[in-house]
Short mmCIF file of C-alpha atoms in Angstrom, two decimals:
data_model
loop_
_atom_site.label_atom_id
_atom_site.label_comp_id
_atom_site.label_asym_id
_atom_site.label_seq_id
_atom_site.Cartn_x
_atom_site.Cartn_y
_atom_site.Cartn_z
CA UNK Q 28 -0.18 -0.19 0.36
CA UNK Q 29 2.54 2.63 0.71
CA UNK Q 30 4.88 1.78 -2.68
CA UNK Q 31 1.38 1.88 -4.83
CA UNK Q 32 0.88 5.31 -2.49
CA UNK Q 33 4.68 6.48 -3.24
CA UNK Q 34 4.77 5.29 -6.60
CA UNK Q 35 1.33 7.70 -7.26
CA UNK Q 36 3.29 11.04 -5.66
CA UNK Q 37 6.18 9.99 -7.96
CA UNK Q 38 4.21 10.19 -11.02
CA UNK Q 39 2.49 13.31 -9.89
CA UNK Q 40 5.64 15.08 -9.58
CA UNK Q 41 7.86 13.53 -11.82
CA UNK Q 42 6.80 14.09 -15.42
CA UNK Q 43 7.85 11.58 -17.80
CA UNK Q 44 9.33 14.03 -19.87
CA UNK Q 45 12.09 15.43 -18.04
CA UNK Q 46 12.92 12.44 -17.58
CA UNK Q 47 14.11 10.75 -20.65
CA UNK Q 48 14.92 14.92 -21.47
CA UNK Q 49 17.74 14.51 -19.34
CA UNK Q 50 18.53 10.46 -19.73
CA UNK Q 51 19.36 11.78 -24.09
CA UNK Q 52 21.04 14.41 -22.22
CA UNK Q 53 23.55 12.02 -20.41
CA UNK Q 54 23.66 9.75 -23.59
CA UNK Q 55 24.29 11.92 -25.82
CA UNK Q 56 27.81 13.16 -23.07
CA UNK Q 57 28.54 9.37 -22.74
CA UNK Q 58 28.48 7.62 -25.45
CA UNK Q 59 31.10 8.64 -28.34
CA UNK Q 60 28.93 9.25 -31.91
CA UNK Q 61 30.49 9.54 -34.98
CA UNK Q 62 30.65 11.74 -38.03
CA UNK Q 63 28.07 9.23 -39.82
CA UNK Q 64 25.54 8.38 -36.38
CA UNK Q 65 26.04 12.08 -35.84
CA UNK Q 66 24.77 13.33 -39.45
CA UNK Q 67 21.64 10.35 -39.32
CA UNK Q 68 20.57 12.27 -36.28
CA UNK Q 69 21.03 16.12 -37.73
CA UNK Q 70 19.46 14.37 -40.37
CA UNK Q 71 16.64 12.67 -38.43
CA UNK Q 72 16.48 15.71 -36.76
CA UNK Q 73 15.32 18.11 -39.61
CA UNK Q 74 12.90 15.80 -41.18
CA UNK Q 75 10.90 16.14 -37.48
CA UNK Q 76 10.90 20.21 -37.58
CA UNK Q 77 9.19 19.78 -40.89
CA UNK Q 78 6.60 17.21 -39.42
CA UNK Q 79 6.42 19.83 -36.20
CA UNK Q 80 6.15 22.65 -37.84
CA UNK Q 81 3.98 21.13 -40.40
CA UNK Q 82 0.81 20.05 -37.39
CA UNK Q 83 1.32 23.66 -35.61
CA UNK Q 84 0.05 25.61 -39.02
CA UNK Q 85 -3.20 21.88 -39.42
CA UNK Q 86 -3.97 22.54 -35.70
CA UNK Q 87 -3.89 26.35 -35.60
CA UNK Q 88 -7.60 27.10 -36.89
CA UNK Q 89 -7.37 31.40 -38.01
CA UNK Q 90 -10.04 32.80 -36.00
CA UNK Q 91 -8.51 32.41 -33.03
CA UNK Q 92 -5.72 34.64 -33.64
CA UNK Q 93 -7.93 36.94 -35.50
CA UNK Q 94 -11.21 37.21 -32.42
CA UNK Q 95 -7.94 37.16 -29.34
CA UNK Q 96 -6.14 39.93 -31.85
CA UNK Q 97 -9.14 42.79 -30.69
CA UNK Q 98 -7.96 43.02 -26.90
CA UNK Q 99 -5.21 45.24 -28.72
CA UNK Q 100 -3.19 46.10 -24.99
CA UNK Q 101 -2.78 42.73 -23.91
CA UNK Q 102 -1.57 41.25 -27.32
CA UNK Q 103 0.74 44.58 -27.47
CA UNK Q 104 1.85 43.82 -23.46
CA UNK Q 105 2.73 40.12 -23.93
CA UNK Q 106 4.48 41.14 -28.21
CA UNK Q 107 6.90 43.51 -25.46
CA UNK Q 108 7.56 41.62 -22.82
CA UNK Q 109 8.26 38.57 -24.59
CA UNK Q 110 10.65 40.37 -27.96
CA UNK Q 111 11.67 43.48 -26.45
CA UNK Q 112 12.06 43.38 -22.75
CA UNK Q 113 13.64 39.57 -23.02
CA UNK Q 114 16.05 40.74 -25.29
CA UNK Q 115 17.07 43.44 -23.71
CA UNK Q 116 17.67 41.91 -20.57
CA UNK Q 117 19.70 39.24 -23.24
CA UNK Q 118 21.39 42.22 -23.86
CA UNK Q 119 23.09 43.06 -20.25
CA UNK Q 120 22.50 39.86 -18.76
CA UNK Q 121 25.30 38.09 -20.91
CA UNK Q 122 28.56 40.15 -20.80
CA UNK Q 123 27.59 40.12 -17.08
CA UNK Q 124 27.72 35.94 -16.78
CA UNK Q 125 30.08 34.99 -19.24
CA UNK Q 126 33.31 35.58 -16.11
CA UNK Q 127 30.93 32.76 -14.71
CA UNK Q 128 29.17 30.72 -17.82
CA UNK Q 129 31.07 30.53 -20.66
CA UNK Q 130 30.79 32.39 -23.43
CA UNK Q 131 28.74 29.09 -24.91
CA UNK Q 132 26.78 28.98 -22.20
CA UNK Q 133 26.47 33.54 -22.70
CA UNK Q 134 25.62 32.58 -25.75
CA UNK Q 135 22.94 30.36 -25.04
CA UNK Q 136 20.85 32.48 -22.50
CA UNK Q 137 21.31 35.54 -25.14
CA UNK Q 138 19.07 33.33 -27.37
CA UNK Q 139 17.32 31.97 -24.86
CA UNK Q 140 15.58 36.04 -24.50
CA UNK Q 141 14.81 35.94 -27.77
CA UNK Q 142 12.97 33.11 -28.38
CA UNK Q 143 8.36 33.26 -28.82
CA UNK Q 144 6.69 32.55 -25.51
CA UNK Q 145 5.46 28.41 -24.34
CA UNK Q 146 1.72 28.03 -25.71
CA UNK Q 147 0.21 24.39 -23.95
CA UNK Q 148 1.59 25.57 -20.32
CA UNK Q 149 1.53 28.81 -20.36
CA UNK Q 150 -2.31 27.81 -21.03
CA UNK Q 151 -2.46 25.60 -18.79
CA UNK Q 152 -1.09 28.01 -15.80
CA UNK Q 153 -3.53 31.09 -16.90
CA UNK Q 154 -6.13 28.16 -16.84
CA UNK Q 155 -5.04 27.28 -13.15
CA UNK Q 156 -4.76 30.56 -11.98
CA UNK Q 157 -8.20 31.65 -13.05
CA UNK Q 158 -6.67 33.82 -15.74
CA UNK Q 159 -7.82 35.19 -19.42
CA UNK Q 160 -7.75 32.19 -21.25
CA UNK Q 161 -8.94 32.48 -23.97
CA UNK Q 162 -6.26 36.05 -24.02
CA UNK Q 163 -3.40 33.78 -23.60
CA UNK Q 164 -4.46 31.58 -26.25
CA UNK Q 165 -4.81 34.74 -28.31
CA UNK Q 166 -1.31 35.59 -26.96
CA UNK Q 167 0.75 32.51 -27.27
CA UNK Q 168 -0.62 31.61 -30.44
CA UNK Q 169 0.68 35.96 -31.88
CA UNK Q 170 4.08 35.57 -30.10
CA UNK Q 171 4.90 32.17 -31.37
CA UNK Q 172 3.22 32.79 -35.29
CA UNK Q 173 5.95 36.22 -35.23
CA UNK Q 174 8.56 34.18 -33.92
CA UNK Q 175 9.18 32.24 -36.96
CA UNK Q 176 9.93 35.76 -38.40
CA UNK Q 177 10.91 37.67 -35.11
CA UNK Q 178 12.93 35.62 -33.36
CA UNK Q 179 15.32 34.83 -37.00
CA UNK Q 180 16.04 38.05 -37.19
CA UNK Q 181 17.24 38.78 -33.69
CA UNK Q 182 19.85 36.25 -33.64
CA UNK Q 183 20.98 37.38 -36.88
CA UNK Q 184 21.23 41.05 -35.33
CA UNK Q 185 21.88 40.11 -32.02
CA UNK Q 186 24.62 37.36 -32.13
CA UNK Q 187 26.00 37.95 -35.40
CA UNK Q 188 29.21 37.41 -33.59
CA UNK Q 189 28.80 33.63 -33.06
CA UNK Q 190 32.21 32.22 -32.20
CA UNK Q 191 33.37 29.08 -33.38
CA UNK Q 192 36.01 27.70 -30.83
CA UNK Q 193 38.80 26.71 -31.06
CA UNK Q 194 38.76 25.94 -34.48
CA UNK Q 195 37.86 29.90 -35.70
CA UNK Q 196 34.71 31.71 -36.22
CA UNK Q 197 31.58 30.99 -37.89
CA UNK Q 198 28.76 33.86 -38.23
CA UNK Q 199 25.13 33.44 -38.04
CA UNK Q 200 24.59 34.64 -41.91
CA UNK Q 201 21.61 35.56 -43.49
CA UNK Q 202 21.78 33.06 -45.68
CA UNK Q 203 19.76 31.31 -42.86
CA UNK Q 204 17.40 32.99 -43.37
CA UNK Q 205 16.61 30.36 -46.54
CA UNK Q 206 16.59 27.54 -44.03
CA UNK Q 207 14.10 29.03 -41.92
CA UNK Q 208 12.02 29.85 -44.75
CA UNK Q 209 12.10 25.48 -46.36
CA UNK Q 210 12.40 24.57 -42.33
CA UNK Q 211 10.11 26.48 -40.59
CA UNK Q 212 8.24 29.24 -42.12
CA UNK Q 213 7.45 27.18 -45.78
CA UNK Q 214 5.31 24.36 -43.74
CA UNK Q 215 3.48 26.50 -41.13
CA UNK Q 216 1.94 27.71 -44.14
CA UNK Q 217 1.00 24.06 -46.13
CA UNK Q 218 -0.16 23.30 -42.73
CA UNK Q 219 -2.51 26.48 -43.08
CA UNK Q 220 -3.32 26.02 -46.16
CA UNK Q 221 -4.34 22.62 -45.73
CA UNK Q 222 -6.23 22.88 -41.98
CA UNK Q 223 -9.64 23.94 -44.41
CA UNK Q 224 -9.13 20.04 -44.22
CA UNK Q 225 -7.77 18.18 -41.94
CA UNK Q 226 -7.12 20.51 -39.01
CA UNK Q 227 -10.35 18.65 -37.28
CA UNK Q 228 -8.39 15.44 -37.87
CA UNK Q 229 -5.57 17.28 -35.95
CA UNK Q 230 -6.67 18.56 -33.19
CA UNK Q 231 -8.86 15.78 -32.34
CA UNK Q 232 -5.97 13.13 -32.37
CA UNK Q 233 -3.71 15.67 -30.11
CA UNK Q 234 -1.34 13.08 -28.85
CA UNK Q 235 0.50 12.47 -32.50
CA UNK Q 236 1.48 16.46 -32.28
CA UNK Q 237 2.88 15.71 -28.26
CA UNK Q 238 4.65 13.08 -29.39
CA UNK Q 239 6.40 14.07 -32.52
CA UNK Q 240 6.67 18.03 -30.75
CA UNK Q 241 8.31 16.05 -27.71
CA UNK Q 242 10.54 13.44 -30.53
CA UNK Q 243 11.67 16.61 -31.88
CA UNK Q 244 13.28 18.62 -28.91
CA UNK Q 245 14.65 14.43 -27.70
CA UNK Q 246 16.50 14.28 -31.23
CA UNK Q 247 17.36 17.67 -31.80
CA UNK Q 248 19.14 17.89 -27.96
CA UNK Q 249 20.51 14.31 -28.63
CA UNK Q 250 21.82 15.74 -32.12
CA UNK Q 251 23.35 18.97 -30.53
CA UNK Q 252 24.90 17.68 -26.60
CA UNK Q 253 26.88 14.49 -29.36
CA UNK Q 254 28.15 17.29 -31.53
CA UNK Q 255 29.50 19.25 -28.60
CA UNK Q 256 30.70 16.14 -26.69
CA UNK Q 257 32.27 14.91 -29.51
CA UNK Q 258 33.91 18.82 -30.14
CA UNK Q 259 35.49 19.31 -26.35
CA UNK Q 260 32.66 22.27 -25.64
CA UNK Q 261 32.29 20.01 -22.06
CA UNK Q 262 35.60 20.63 -21.22
CA UNK Q 263 35.19 23.47 -18.66
CA UNK Q 264 31.87 22.50 -17.56
CA UNK Q 265 31.23 22.34 -13.52
CA UNK Q 266 28.80 22.24 -10.89
CA UNK Q 267 29.82 25.31 -10.26
CA UNK Q 268 28.57 26.73 -13.83
CA UNK Q 269 25.28 24.97 -14.15
CA UNK Q 270 24.42 26.49 -10.44
CA UNK Q 271 25.72 29.63 -11.86
CA UNK Q 272 23.52 29.36 -14.69
CA UNK Q 273 20.31 28.21 -13.12
CA UNK Q 274 20.98 31.40 -10.72
CA UNK Q 275 21.32 33.54 -13.47
CA UNK Q 276 18.03 32.16 -15.23
CA UNK Q 277 16.54 32.64 -11.54
CA UNK Q 278 17.22 36.37 -11.73
CA UNK Q 279 16.15 37.08 -15.24
CA UNK Q 280 13.02 35.23 -14.75
CA UNK Q 281 12.54 37.64 -11.70
CA UNK Q 282 12.89 40.54 -14.18
CA UNK Q 283 10.85 39.83 -16.38
CA UNK Q 284 7.58 38.41 -13.47
CA UNK Q 285 8.15 41.57 -11.74
CA UNK Q 286 7.23 43.45 -14.80
CA UNK Q 287 4.46 41.48 -16.89
CA UNK Q 288 2.94 41.83 -13.34
CA UNK Q 289 2.89 45.00 -12.04
CA UNK Q 290 3.84 46.41 -15.49
CA UNK Q 291 0.32 45.14 -16.45
CA UNK Q 292 -1.23 47.11 -13.31
CA UNK Q 293 -0.16 50.23 -14.43
CA UNK Q 294 -1.40 49.50 -17.76
CA UNK Q 295 -5.48 49.70 -15.97
CA UNK Q 296 -5.59 45.45 -17.30
CA UNK Q 297 -7.56 43.70 -14.95
CA UNK Q 298 -6.49 40.54 -13.17
CA UNK Q 299 -7.48 38.26 -15.80
CA UNK Q 300 -5.43 40.41 -17.99
CA UNK Q 301 -2.32 40.32 -15.76
CA UNK Q 302 -2.23 36.98 -15.57
CA UNK Q 303 -2.27 35.79 -18.74
CA UNK Q 304 0.36 38.71 -19.46
CA UNK Q 305 2.37 36.81 -16.44
CA UNK Q 306 2.01 33.85 -18.03
CA UNK Q 307 2.81 34.08 -21.27
CA UNK Q 308 5.21 36.56 -21.20
CA UNK Q 309 7.08 35.14 -18.73
CA UNK Q 310 8.05 32.78 -20.38
CA UNK Q 311 10.16 30.94 -23.54
CA UNK Q 312 9.31 27.98 -26.14
CA UNK Q 313 11.58 24.70 -25.74
CA UNK Q 314 9.53 22.62 -28.44
CA UNK Q 315 9.48 26.30 -30.81
CA UNK Q 316 13.73 27.28 -29.87
CA UNK Q 317 15.66 23.97 -29.91
CA UNK Q 318 14.18 22.80 -33.68
CA UNK Q 319 15.22 26.59 -34.17
CA UNK Q 320 18.24 26.83 -32.65
CA UNK Q 321 19.61 23.76 -35.33
CA UNK Q 322 17.85 25.64 -37.61
CA UNK Q 323 19.76 29.44 -37.22
CA UNK Q 324 22.66 28.57 -35.54
CA UNK Q 325 26.50 26.58 -35.91
CA UNK Q 326 26.71 23.13 -35.22
CA UNK Q 327 29.91 24.33 -33.47
CA UNK Q 328 27.81 26.39 -31.16
CA UNK Q 329 24.67 24.36 -30.33
CA UNK Q 330 25.95 22.64 -27.64
CA UNK Q 331 25.82 25.23 -25.69
CA UNK Q 332 22.84 26.91 -26.21
CA UNK Q 333 20.63 24.01 -25.87
CA UNK Q 334 21.75 23.85 -21.71
CA UNK Q 335 20.43 27.30 -20.90
CA UNK Q 336 16.81 26.63 -23.17
CA UNK Q 337 16.55 23.75 -21.38
CA UNK Q 338 17.49 24.88 -17.64
CA UNK Q 339 15.28 27.32 -18.45
CA UNK Q 340 12.47 25.94 -19.93
CA UNK Q 341 12.43 23.86 -15.97
CA UNK Q 342 12.44 26.77 -14.55
CA UNK Q 343 9.67 28.70 -15.75
CA UNK Q 344 7.78 25.55 -15.25
CA UNK Q 345 8.41 25.02 -11.83
CA UNK Q 346 8.32 28.78 -10.89
CA UNK Q 347 4.95 29.78 -12.88
CA UNK Q 348 2.69 26.03 -11.17
CA UNK Q 349 3.89 28.18 -7.84
CA UNK Q 350 2.64 30.96 -9.05
CA UNK Q 351 -0.60 29.63 -10.97
CA UNK Q 352 -1.82 27.60 -7.74
CA UNK Q 353 -1.22 30.52 -5.63
CA UNK Q 354 -2.80 32.47 -7.70
CA UNK Q 355 -5.69 30.06 -8.12
CA UNK Q 356 -6.00 30.33 -4.25
CA UNK Q 357 -6.55 34.26 -4.03
CA UNK Q 358 -9.67 35.99 -4.09
CA UNK Q 359 -10.77 38.05 -7.32
#
């Protein structure tokens, strides 16, 4: 009886996907992958990314975006927090954190700050906290739609000095815009075109999208970490570095949480809208961020970027879930 209760509690607190993600990280760190194996994982990742954004386009009804855009103050606040406040914080945090994190992880921290908001988790948090769910759905959706264009442009603008480490310099050039168009935007547009016929079926089979979503993340993480291991990227990584990374991510997240909550109050937003702004404006998408990184960034720096994305995502889920539970208990 006791063991059954312990297992039930473990299932509540331990996310199986997080366990799989950690397992993939360990495999990429300790298992030697040859050049052929790394190439195969890279090709599989590219195919999975195309399929993922095709399903995103097929799943998303355009009317949801149009309906939510009427609440322009909330939507503008979410976009401003995601693509203005966060990038400014990233630019400030990168040079300040580099002495503790190293160049690769500091660069990854900046990349995190350029990503769009989460969709599923932020909407779930808003629902739990009794916030404006419809506004959250629209805000997160618009953030991800804009992210397919804005995030690559921000990366090209703010991360053009990407260094490839001891092997030489590798820059994020405008030639990679073609990769973004073919790998991310084109599949999404095709999905929107066929959404009229297959959208209902895709939305009715959510486990399919979830499986592709999580499978893509695992493939991208495996390929990035394995390539970084082969290149010796982790040679200087210590426990203190990871602790420092968690601390820096916590500071950035705390600043954004405070700015969105009190900024929403200054803008005269209702409590429900402030809850939506808090959770949509302070989170960053792992599902979108890692596939984009695989397309946008040179392989030499991809491994160092993966770690901050994963760390920040887990931190935001933990903190925002606690906040959502507390907000759900508070009177309106």
